[in-house]
mmCIF file of C-alpha atoms in Angstrom:
data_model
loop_
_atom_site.group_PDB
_atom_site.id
_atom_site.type_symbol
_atom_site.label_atom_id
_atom_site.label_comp_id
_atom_site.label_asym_id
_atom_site.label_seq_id
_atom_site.Cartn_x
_atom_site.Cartn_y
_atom_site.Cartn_z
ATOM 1 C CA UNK A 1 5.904 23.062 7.220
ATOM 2 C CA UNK A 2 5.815 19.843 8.943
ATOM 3 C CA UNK A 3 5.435 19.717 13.061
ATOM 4 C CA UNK A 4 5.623 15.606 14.335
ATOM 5 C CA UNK A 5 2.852 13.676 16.312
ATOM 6 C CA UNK A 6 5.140 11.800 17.942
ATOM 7 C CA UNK A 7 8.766 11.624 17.424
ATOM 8 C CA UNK A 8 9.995 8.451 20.038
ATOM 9 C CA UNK A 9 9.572 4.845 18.676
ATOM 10 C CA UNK A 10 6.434 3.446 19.213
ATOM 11 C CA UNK A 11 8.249 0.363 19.086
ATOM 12 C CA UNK A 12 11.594 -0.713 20.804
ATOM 13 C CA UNK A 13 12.586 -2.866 17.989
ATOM 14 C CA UNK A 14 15.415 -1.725 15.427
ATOM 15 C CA UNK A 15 14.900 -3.587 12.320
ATOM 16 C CA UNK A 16 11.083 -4.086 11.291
ATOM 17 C CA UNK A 17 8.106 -3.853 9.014
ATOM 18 C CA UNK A 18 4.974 -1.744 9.971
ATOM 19 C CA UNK A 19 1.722 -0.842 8.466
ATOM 20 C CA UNK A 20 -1.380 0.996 9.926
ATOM 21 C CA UNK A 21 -4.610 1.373 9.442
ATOM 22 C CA UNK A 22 -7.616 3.256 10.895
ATOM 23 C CA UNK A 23 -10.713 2.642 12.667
ATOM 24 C CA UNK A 24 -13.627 3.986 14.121
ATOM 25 C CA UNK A 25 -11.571 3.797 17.600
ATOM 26 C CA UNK A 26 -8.765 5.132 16.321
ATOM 27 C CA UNK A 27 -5.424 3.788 14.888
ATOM 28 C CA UNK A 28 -3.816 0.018 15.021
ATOM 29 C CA UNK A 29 -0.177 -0.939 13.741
ATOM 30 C CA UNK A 30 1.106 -4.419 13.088
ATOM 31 C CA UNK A 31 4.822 -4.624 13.574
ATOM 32 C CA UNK A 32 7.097 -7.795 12.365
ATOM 33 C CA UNK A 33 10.643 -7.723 13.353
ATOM 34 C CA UNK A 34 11.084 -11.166 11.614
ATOM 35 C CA UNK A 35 10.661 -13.162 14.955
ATOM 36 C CA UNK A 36 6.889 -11.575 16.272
ATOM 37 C CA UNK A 37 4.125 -9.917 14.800
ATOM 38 C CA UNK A 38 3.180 -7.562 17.156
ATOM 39 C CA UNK A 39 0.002 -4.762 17.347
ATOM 40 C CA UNK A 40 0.170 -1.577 18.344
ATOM 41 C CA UNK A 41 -3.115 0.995 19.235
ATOM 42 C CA UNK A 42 -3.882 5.007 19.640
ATOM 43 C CA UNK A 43 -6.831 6.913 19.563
ATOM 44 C CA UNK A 44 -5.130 10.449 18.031
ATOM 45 C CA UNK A 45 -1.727 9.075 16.807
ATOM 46 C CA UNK A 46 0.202 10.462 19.286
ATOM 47 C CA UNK A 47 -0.353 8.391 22.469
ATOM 48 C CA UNK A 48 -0.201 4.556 22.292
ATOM 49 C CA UNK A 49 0.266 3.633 25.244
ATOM 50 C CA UNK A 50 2.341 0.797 27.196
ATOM 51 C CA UNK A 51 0.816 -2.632 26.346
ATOM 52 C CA UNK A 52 1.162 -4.212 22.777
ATOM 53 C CA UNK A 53 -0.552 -7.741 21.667
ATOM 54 C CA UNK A 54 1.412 -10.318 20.257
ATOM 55 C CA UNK A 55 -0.219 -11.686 17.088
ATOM 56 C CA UNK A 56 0.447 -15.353 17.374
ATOM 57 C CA UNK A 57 -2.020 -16.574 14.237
ATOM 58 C CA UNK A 58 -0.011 -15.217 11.609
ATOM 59 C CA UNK A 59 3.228 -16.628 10.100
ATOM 60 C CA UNK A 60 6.793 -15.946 11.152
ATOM 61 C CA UNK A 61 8.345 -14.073 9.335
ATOM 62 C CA UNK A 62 5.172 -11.902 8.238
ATOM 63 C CA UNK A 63 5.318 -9.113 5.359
ATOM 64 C CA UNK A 64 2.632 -6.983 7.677
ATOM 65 C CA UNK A 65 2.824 -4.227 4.471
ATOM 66 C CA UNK A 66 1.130 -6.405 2.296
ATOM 67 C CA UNK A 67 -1.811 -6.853 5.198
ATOM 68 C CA UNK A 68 -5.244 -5.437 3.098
ATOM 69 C CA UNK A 69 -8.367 -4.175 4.588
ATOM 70 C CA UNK A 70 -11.367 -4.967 3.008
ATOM 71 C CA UNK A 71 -15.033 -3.261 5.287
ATOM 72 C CA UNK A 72 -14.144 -5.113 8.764
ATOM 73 C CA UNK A 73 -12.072 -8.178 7.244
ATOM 74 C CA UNK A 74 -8.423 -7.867 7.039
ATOM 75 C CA UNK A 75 -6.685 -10.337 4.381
ATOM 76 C CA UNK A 76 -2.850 -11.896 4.264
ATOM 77 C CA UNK A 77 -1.521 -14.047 1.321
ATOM 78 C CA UNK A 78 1.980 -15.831 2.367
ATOM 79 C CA UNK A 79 2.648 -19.495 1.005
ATOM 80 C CA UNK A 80 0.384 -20.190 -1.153
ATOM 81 C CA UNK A 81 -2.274 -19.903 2.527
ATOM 82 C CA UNK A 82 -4.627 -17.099 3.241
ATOM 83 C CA UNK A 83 -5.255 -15.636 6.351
ATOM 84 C CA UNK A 84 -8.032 -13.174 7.005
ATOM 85 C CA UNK A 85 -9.218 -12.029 10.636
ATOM 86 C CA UNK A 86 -12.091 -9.463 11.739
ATOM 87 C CA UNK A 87 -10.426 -7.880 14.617
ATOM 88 C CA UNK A 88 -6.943 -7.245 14.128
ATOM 89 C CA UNK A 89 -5.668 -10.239 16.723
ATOM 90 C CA UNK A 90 -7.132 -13.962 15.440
ATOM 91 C CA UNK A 91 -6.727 -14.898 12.144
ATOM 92 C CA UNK A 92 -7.925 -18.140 10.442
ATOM 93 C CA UNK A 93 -5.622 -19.865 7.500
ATOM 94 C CA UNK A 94 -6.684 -21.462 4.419
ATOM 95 C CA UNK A 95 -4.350 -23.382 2.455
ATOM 96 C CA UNK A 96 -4.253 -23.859 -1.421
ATOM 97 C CA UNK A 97 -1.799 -26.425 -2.058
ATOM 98 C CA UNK A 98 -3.332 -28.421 -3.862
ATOM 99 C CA UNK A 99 -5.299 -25.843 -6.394
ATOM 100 C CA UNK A 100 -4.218 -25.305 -9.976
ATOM 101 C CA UNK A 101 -3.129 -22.253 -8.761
ATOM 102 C CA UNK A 102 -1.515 -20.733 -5.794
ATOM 103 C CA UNK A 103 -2.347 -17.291 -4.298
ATOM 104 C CA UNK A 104 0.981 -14.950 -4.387
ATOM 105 C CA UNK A 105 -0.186 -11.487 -2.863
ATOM 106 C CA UNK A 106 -2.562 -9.407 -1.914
ATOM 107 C CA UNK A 107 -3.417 -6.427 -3.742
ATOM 108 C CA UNK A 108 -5.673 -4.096 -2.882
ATOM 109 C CA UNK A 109 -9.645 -3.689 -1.849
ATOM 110 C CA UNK A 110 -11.283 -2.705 -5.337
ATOM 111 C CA UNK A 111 -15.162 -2.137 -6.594
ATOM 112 C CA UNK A 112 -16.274 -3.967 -3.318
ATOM 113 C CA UNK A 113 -13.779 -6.588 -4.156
ATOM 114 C CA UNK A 114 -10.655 -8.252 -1.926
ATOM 115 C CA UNK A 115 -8.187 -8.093 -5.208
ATOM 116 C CA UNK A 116 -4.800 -10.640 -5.228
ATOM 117 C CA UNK A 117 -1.935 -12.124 -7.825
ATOM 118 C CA UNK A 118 -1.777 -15.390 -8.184
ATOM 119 C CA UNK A 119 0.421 -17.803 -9.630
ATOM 120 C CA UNK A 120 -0.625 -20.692 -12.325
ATOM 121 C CA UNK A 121 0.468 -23.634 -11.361
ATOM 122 C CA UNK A 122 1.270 -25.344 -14.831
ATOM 123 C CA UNK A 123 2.634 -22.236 -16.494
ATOM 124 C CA UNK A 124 4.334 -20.228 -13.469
ATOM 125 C CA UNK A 125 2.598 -17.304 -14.659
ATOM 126 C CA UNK A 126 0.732 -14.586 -12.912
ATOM 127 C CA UNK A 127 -3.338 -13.337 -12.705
ATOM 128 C CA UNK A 128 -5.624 -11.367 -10.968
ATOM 129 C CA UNK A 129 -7.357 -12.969 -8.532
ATOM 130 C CA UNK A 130 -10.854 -11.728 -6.507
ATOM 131 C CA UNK A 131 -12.022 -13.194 -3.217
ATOM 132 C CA UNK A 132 -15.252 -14.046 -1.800
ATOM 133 C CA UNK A 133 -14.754 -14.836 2.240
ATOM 134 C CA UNK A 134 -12.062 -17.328 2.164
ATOM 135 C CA UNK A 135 -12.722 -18.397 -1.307
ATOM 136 C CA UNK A 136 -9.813 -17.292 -4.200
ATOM 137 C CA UNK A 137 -10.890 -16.802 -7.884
ATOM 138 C CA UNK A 138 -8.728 -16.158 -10.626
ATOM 139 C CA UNK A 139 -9.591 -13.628 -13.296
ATOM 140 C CA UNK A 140 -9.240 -14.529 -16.776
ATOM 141 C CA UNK A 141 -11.723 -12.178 -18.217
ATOM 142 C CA UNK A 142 -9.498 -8.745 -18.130
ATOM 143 C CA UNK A 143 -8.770 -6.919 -21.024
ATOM 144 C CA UNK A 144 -5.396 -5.410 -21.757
ATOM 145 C CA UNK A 145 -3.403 -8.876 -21.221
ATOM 146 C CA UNK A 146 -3.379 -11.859 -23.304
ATOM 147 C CA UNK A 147 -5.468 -14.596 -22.778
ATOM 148 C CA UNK A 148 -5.876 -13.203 -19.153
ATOM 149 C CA UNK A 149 -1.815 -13.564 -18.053
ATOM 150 C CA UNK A 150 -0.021 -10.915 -16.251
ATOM 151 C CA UNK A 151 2.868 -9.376 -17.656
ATOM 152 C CA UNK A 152 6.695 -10.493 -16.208
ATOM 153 C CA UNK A 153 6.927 -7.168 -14.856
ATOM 154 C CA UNK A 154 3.668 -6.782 -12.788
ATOM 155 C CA UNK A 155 4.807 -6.292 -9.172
ATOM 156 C CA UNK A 156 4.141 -8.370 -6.522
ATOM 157 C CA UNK A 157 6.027 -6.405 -3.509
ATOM 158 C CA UNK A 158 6.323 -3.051 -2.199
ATOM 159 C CA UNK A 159 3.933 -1.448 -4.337
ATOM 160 C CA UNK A 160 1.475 1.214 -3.825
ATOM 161 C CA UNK A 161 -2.323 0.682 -4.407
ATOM 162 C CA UNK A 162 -4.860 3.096 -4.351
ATOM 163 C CA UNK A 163 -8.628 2.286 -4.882
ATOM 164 C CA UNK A 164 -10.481 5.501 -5.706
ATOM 165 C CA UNK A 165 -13.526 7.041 -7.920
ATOM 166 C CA UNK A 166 -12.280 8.889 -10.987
ATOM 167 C CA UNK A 167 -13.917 12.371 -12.170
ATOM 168 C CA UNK A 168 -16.755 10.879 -13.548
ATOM 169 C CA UNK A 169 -17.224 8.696 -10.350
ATOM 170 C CA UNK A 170 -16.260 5.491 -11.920
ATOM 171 C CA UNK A 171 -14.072 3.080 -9.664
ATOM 172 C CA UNK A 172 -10.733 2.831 -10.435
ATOM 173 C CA UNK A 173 -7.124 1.580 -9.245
ATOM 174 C CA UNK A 174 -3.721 2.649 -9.372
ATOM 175 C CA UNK A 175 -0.871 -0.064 -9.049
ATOM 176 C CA UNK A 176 2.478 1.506 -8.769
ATOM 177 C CA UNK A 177 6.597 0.838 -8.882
ATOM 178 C CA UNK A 178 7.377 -1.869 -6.644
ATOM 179 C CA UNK A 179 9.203 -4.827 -7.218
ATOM 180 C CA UNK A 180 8.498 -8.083 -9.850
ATOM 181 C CA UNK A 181 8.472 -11.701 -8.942
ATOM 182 C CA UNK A 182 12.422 -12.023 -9.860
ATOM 183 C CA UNK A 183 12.850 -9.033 -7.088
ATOM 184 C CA UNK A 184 13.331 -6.146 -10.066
ATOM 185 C CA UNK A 185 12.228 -2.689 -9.312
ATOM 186 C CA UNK A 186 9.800 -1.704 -11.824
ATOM 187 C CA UNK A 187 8.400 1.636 -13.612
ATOM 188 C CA UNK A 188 4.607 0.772 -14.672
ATOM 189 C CA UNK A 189 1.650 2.083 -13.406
ATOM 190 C CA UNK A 190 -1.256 0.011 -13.555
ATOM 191 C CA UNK A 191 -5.059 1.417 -13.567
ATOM 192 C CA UNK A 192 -7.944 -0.705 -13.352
ATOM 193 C CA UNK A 193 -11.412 -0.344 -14.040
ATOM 194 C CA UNK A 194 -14.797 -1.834 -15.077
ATOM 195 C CA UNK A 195 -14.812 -2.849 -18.884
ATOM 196 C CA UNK A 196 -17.577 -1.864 -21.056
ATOM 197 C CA UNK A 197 -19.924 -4.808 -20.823
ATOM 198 C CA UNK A 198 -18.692 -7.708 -17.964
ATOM 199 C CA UNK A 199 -15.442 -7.655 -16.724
ATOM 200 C CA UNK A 200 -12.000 -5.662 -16.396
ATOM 201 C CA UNK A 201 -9.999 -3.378 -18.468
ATOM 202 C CA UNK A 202 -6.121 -3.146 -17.115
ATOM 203 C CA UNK A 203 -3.861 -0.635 -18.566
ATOM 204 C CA UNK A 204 -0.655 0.296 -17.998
ATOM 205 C CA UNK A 205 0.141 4.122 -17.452
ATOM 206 C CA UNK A 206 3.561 4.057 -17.565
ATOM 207 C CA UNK A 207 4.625 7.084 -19.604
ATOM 208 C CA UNK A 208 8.316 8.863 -20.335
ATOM 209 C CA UNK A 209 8.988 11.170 -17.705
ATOM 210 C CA UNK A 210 11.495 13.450 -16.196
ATOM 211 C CA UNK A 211 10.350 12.726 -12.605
ATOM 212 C CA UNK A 212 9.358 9.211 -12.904
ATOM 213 C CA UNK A 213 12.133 6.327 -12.433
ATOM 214 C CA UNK A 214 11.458 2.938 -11.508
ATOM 215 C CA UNK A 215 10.522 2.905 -8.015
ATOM 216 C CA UNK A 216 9.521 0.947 -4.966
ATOM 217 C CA UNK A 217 7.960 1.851 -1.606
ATOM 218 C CA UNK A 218 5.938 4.551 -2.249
ATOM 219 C CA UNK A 219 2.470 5.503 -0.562
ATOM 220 C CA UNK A 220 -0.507 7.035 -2.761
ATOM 221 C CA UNK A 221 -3.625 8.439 -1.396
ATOM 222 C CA UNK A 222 -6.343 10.641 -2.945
ATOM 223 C CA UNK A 223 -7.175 14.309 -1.445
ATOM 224 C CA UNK A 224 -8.786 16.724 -3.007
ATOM 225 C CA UNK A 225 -9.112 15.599 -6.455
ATOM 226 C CA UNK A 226 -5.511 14.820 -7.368
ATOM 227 C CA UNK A 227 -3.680 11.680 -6.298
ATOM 228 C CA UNK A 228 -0.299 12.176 -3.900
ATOM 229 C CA UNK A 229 2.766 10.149 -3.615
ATOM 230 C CA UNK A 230 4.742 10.262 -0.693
ATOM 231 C CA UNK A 231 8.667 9.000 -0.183
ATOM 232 C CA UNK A 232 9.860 5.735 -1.698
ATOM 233 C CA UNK A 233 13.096 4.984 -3.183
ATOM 234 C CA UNK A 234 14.379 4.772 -6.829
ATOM 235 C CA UNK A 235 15.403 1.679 -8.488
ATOM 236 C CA UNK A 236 19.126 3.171 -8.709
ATOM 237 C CA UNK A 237 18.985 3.953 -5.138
ATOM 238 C CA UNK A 238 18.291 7.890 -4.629
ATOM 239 C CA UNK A 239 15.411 8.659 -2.605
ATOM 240 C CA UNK A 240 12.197 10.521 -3.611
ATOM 241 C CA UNK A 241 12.423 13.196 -0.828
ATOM 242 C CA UNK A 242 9.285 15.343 -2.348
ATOM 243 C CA UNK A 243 5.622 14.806 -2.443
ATOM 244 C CA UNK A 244 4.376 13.883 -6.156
ATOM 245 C CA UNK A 245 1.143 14.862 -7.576
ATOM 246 C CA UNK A 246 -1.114 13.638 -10.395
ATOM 247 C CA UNK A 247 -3.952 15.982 -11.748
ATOM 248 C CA UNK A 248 -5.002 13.580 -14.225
ATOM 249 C CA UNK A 249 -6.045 10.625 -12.253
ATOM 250 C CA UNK A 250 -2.350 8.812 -12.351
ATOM 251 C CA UNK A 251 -1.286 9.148 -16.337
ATOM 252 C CA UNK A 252 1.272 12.267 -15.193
ATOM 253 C CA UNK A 253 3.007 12.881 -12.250
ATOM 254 C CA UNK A 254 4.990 16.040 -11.203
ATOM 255 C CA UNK A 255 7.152 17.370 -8.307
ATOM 256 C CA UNK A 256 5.319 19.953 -6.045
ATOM 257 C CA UNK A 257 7.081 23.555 -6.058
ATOM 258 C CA UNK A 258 6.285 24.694 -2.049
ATOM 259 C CA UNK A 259 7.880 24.280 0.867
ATOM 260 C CA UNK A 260 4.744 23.103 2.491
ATOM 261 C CA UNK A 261 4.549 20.229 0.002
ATOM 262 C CA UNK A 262 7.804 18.469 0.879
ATOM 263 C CA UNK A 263 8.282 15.647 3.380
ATOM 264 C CA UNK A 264 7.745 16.025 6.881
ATOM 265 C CA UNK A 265 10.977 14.517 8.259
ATOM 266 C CA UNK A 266 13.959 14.592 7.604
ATOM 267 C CA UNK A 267 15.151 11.090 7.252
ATOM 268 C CA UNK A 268 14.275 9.585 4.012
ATOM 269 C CA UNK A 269 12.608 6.238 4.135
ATOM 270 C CA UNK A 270 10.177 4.137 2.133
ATOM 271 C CA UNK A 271 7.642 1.521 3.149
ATOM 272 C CA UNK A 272 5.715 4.029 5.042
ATOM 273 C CA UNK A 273 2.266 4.642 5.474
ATOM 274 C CA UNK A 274 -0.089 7.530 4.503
ATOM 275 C CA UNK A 275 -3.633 7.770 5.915
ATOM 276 C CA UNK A 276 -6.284 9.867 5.234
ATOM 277 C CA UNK A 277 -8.787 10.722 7.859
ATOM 278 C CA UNK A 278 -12.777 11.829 7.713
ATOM 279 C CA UNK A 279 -11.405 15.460 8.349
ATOM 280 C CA UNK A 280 -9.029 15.461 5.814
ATOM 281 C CA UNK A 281 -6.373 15.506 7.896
ATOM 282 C CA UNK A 282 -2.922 13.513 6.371
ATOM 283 C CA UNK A 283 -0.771 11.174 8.778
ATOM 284 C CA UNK A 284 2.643 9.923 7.784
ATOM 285 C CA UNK A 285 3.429 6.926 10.172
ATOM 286 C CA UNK A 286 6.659 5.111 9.963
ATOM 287 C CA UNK A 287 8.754 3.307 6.864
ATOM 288 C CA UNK A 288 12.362 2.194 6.927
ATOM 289 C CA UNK A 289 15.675 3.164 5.469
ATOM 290 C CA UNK A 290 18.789 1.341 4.547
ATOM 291 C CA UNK A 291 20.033 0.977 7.944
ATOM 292 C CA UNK A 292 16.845 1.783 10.150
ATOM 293 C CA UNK A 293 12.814 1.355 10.491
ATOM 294 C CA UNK A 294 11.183 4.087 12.102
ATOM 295 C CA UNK A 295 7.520 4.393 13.844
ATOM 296 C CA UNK A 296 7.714 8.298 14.245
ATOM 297 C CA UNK A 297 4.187 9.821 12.926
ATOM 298 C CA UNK A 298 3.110 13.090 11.352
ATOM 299 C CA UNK A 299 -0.105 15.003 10.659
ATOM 300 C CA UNK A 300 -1.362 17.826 8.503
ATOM 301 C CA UNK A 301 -3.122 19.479 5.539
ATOM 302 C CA UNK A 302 -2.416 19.893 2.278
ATOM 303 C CA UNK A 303 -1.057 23.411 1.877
ATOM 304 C CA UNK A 304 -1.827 24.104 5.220
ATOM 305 C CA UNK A 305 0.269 26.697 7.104
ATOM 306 C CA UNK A 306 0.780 24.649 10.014
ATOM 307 C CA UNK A 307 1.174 21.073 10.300
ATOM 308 C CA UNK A 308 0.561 19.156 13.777
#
């Protein structure tokens, strides 16, 4: 059973793109409604007051989901520029026009490591990429692909990324669903880790299943030794209106069979974002529909009886 945080718009705006993160102070939330980036802040989720900051630095429109946090350095890919900033408001650009590659998008923060796509410039075709302050690197040195190329499929939008320690406290990552360069939902599942020796091993989970369609929008997180997947919508349009668990590290995936374990709210909506706190506590915070965004925000515990 899920009870809400705070159920009113944090934000007037009707059509937009959020993503949140959290601090030591608290919680901040970027909001683009494809004129203004704007930032939002709480201490406990449920009060954020009157006054917002306008985030004039970054570029109009801004794709504030794909917005990564690496330690106290935030990083933005958009045109081939990135833009990184180390308190939420000023960010500086860097453009790389004129490199034999462009940067695409961010991915995720990985082994210690800012992780992004990026595009080959001769060949159009796609690579991991690692960053070191404002400097991009690509990665030819993974095993799995050929000759260090991304497949067609490997999405570039609205995926989910997870950066966690497996059972045997190796790092590891989980790309999944989202959508490819040509705009295609997709159905792989990506894991990442450290190849024998130097270098990267990628692998793609993606395995037959009953619950598992091509998706996009979905939110992973790690608690208590299983990985989650909340909401998220289906490449043939349904929505995934239950919470999604994986006991073996992201290979399988299954529906959960309580009450407690279904969505909080009642509208469904993708594009949201899941946090995990030092208290283990779960908060749901915003995502958008067909026809609306929201920026309502829930909180709880897995299994718990009671949800706040």
């Amino acid at each position: 059973m899920w009870d809400t945080l705070r159920l009113e718009p944090i934000t007037p705006s009707q059509s937009y793109e959020s993503k949140a993160f959290l601090t030591q102070e608290g919680f901040v939330l970027f909001v683009n409604n494809g004129f203004a980036t704007e930032l939002y802040q709480s201490s406990n989720g449920k009060d954020w007051g009157q006054t917002t900051q306008q985030i004039t630095t970054l570029p109009v429109p801004c794709m504030v989901r794909d917005i990564v946090q690496h330690h106290d350095t935030l990083y933005y890919i958009d045109h081939a520029c990135l833009y990184t900033s180390t308190d939420f408001v000023t960010w500086a650009k860097k453009e790389y026009g004129s490199t034999s590659f462009k940067p695409i998008t961010m991915l995720l923060s990985y082994d210690d490591i800012p992780w992004c796509v990026v595009q080959d410039v001769a060949t159009h075709r796609l690579m991991l990429g690692t960053i070191v302050g404002d400097s991009i690197y690509p990665q030819t040195n993974i095993e799995g692909i050929t000759d260090g190329f991304l497949p067609a499929s490997f999405p570039v939008s609205e995926f989910a990324a997870l950066a966690f320690k497996s059972s045997s406290e190796r790092p590891r990552a989980m790309i999944v669903g989202g959508r490819d360069i040509q705009g295609n939902i997709v159905n792989d599942r990506w894991n990442i880790e450290r190849a024998p020796g130097a270098g990267y091993r990628l692998k793609n989970f993606s395995i037959t299943q009953p619950h598992f369609k091509s998706l996009t929008g979905v939110s992973i997180i790690q608690y208590n030794h299983q990985l989650m997947m909340f909401g998220g919508l289906n490449s043939d349009l349904t929505w995934r209106n239950h919470i999604y668990y994986s006991l073996d590290e992201g290979m399988s995936w299954n529906v959960s069979d309580t009450t407690k374990n279904h969505l909080p709210y009642t509208a469904n909506r993708y594009n949201q974002t899941v946090l995990v706190d030092s208290l283990k506590n779960i908060y749901v915070i915003g995502g958008q529909s067909y026809t609306q965004s929201f920026s309502d925000v829930y909180c709880g515990y897995l299994n718990a009886a009671r949800w706040e």
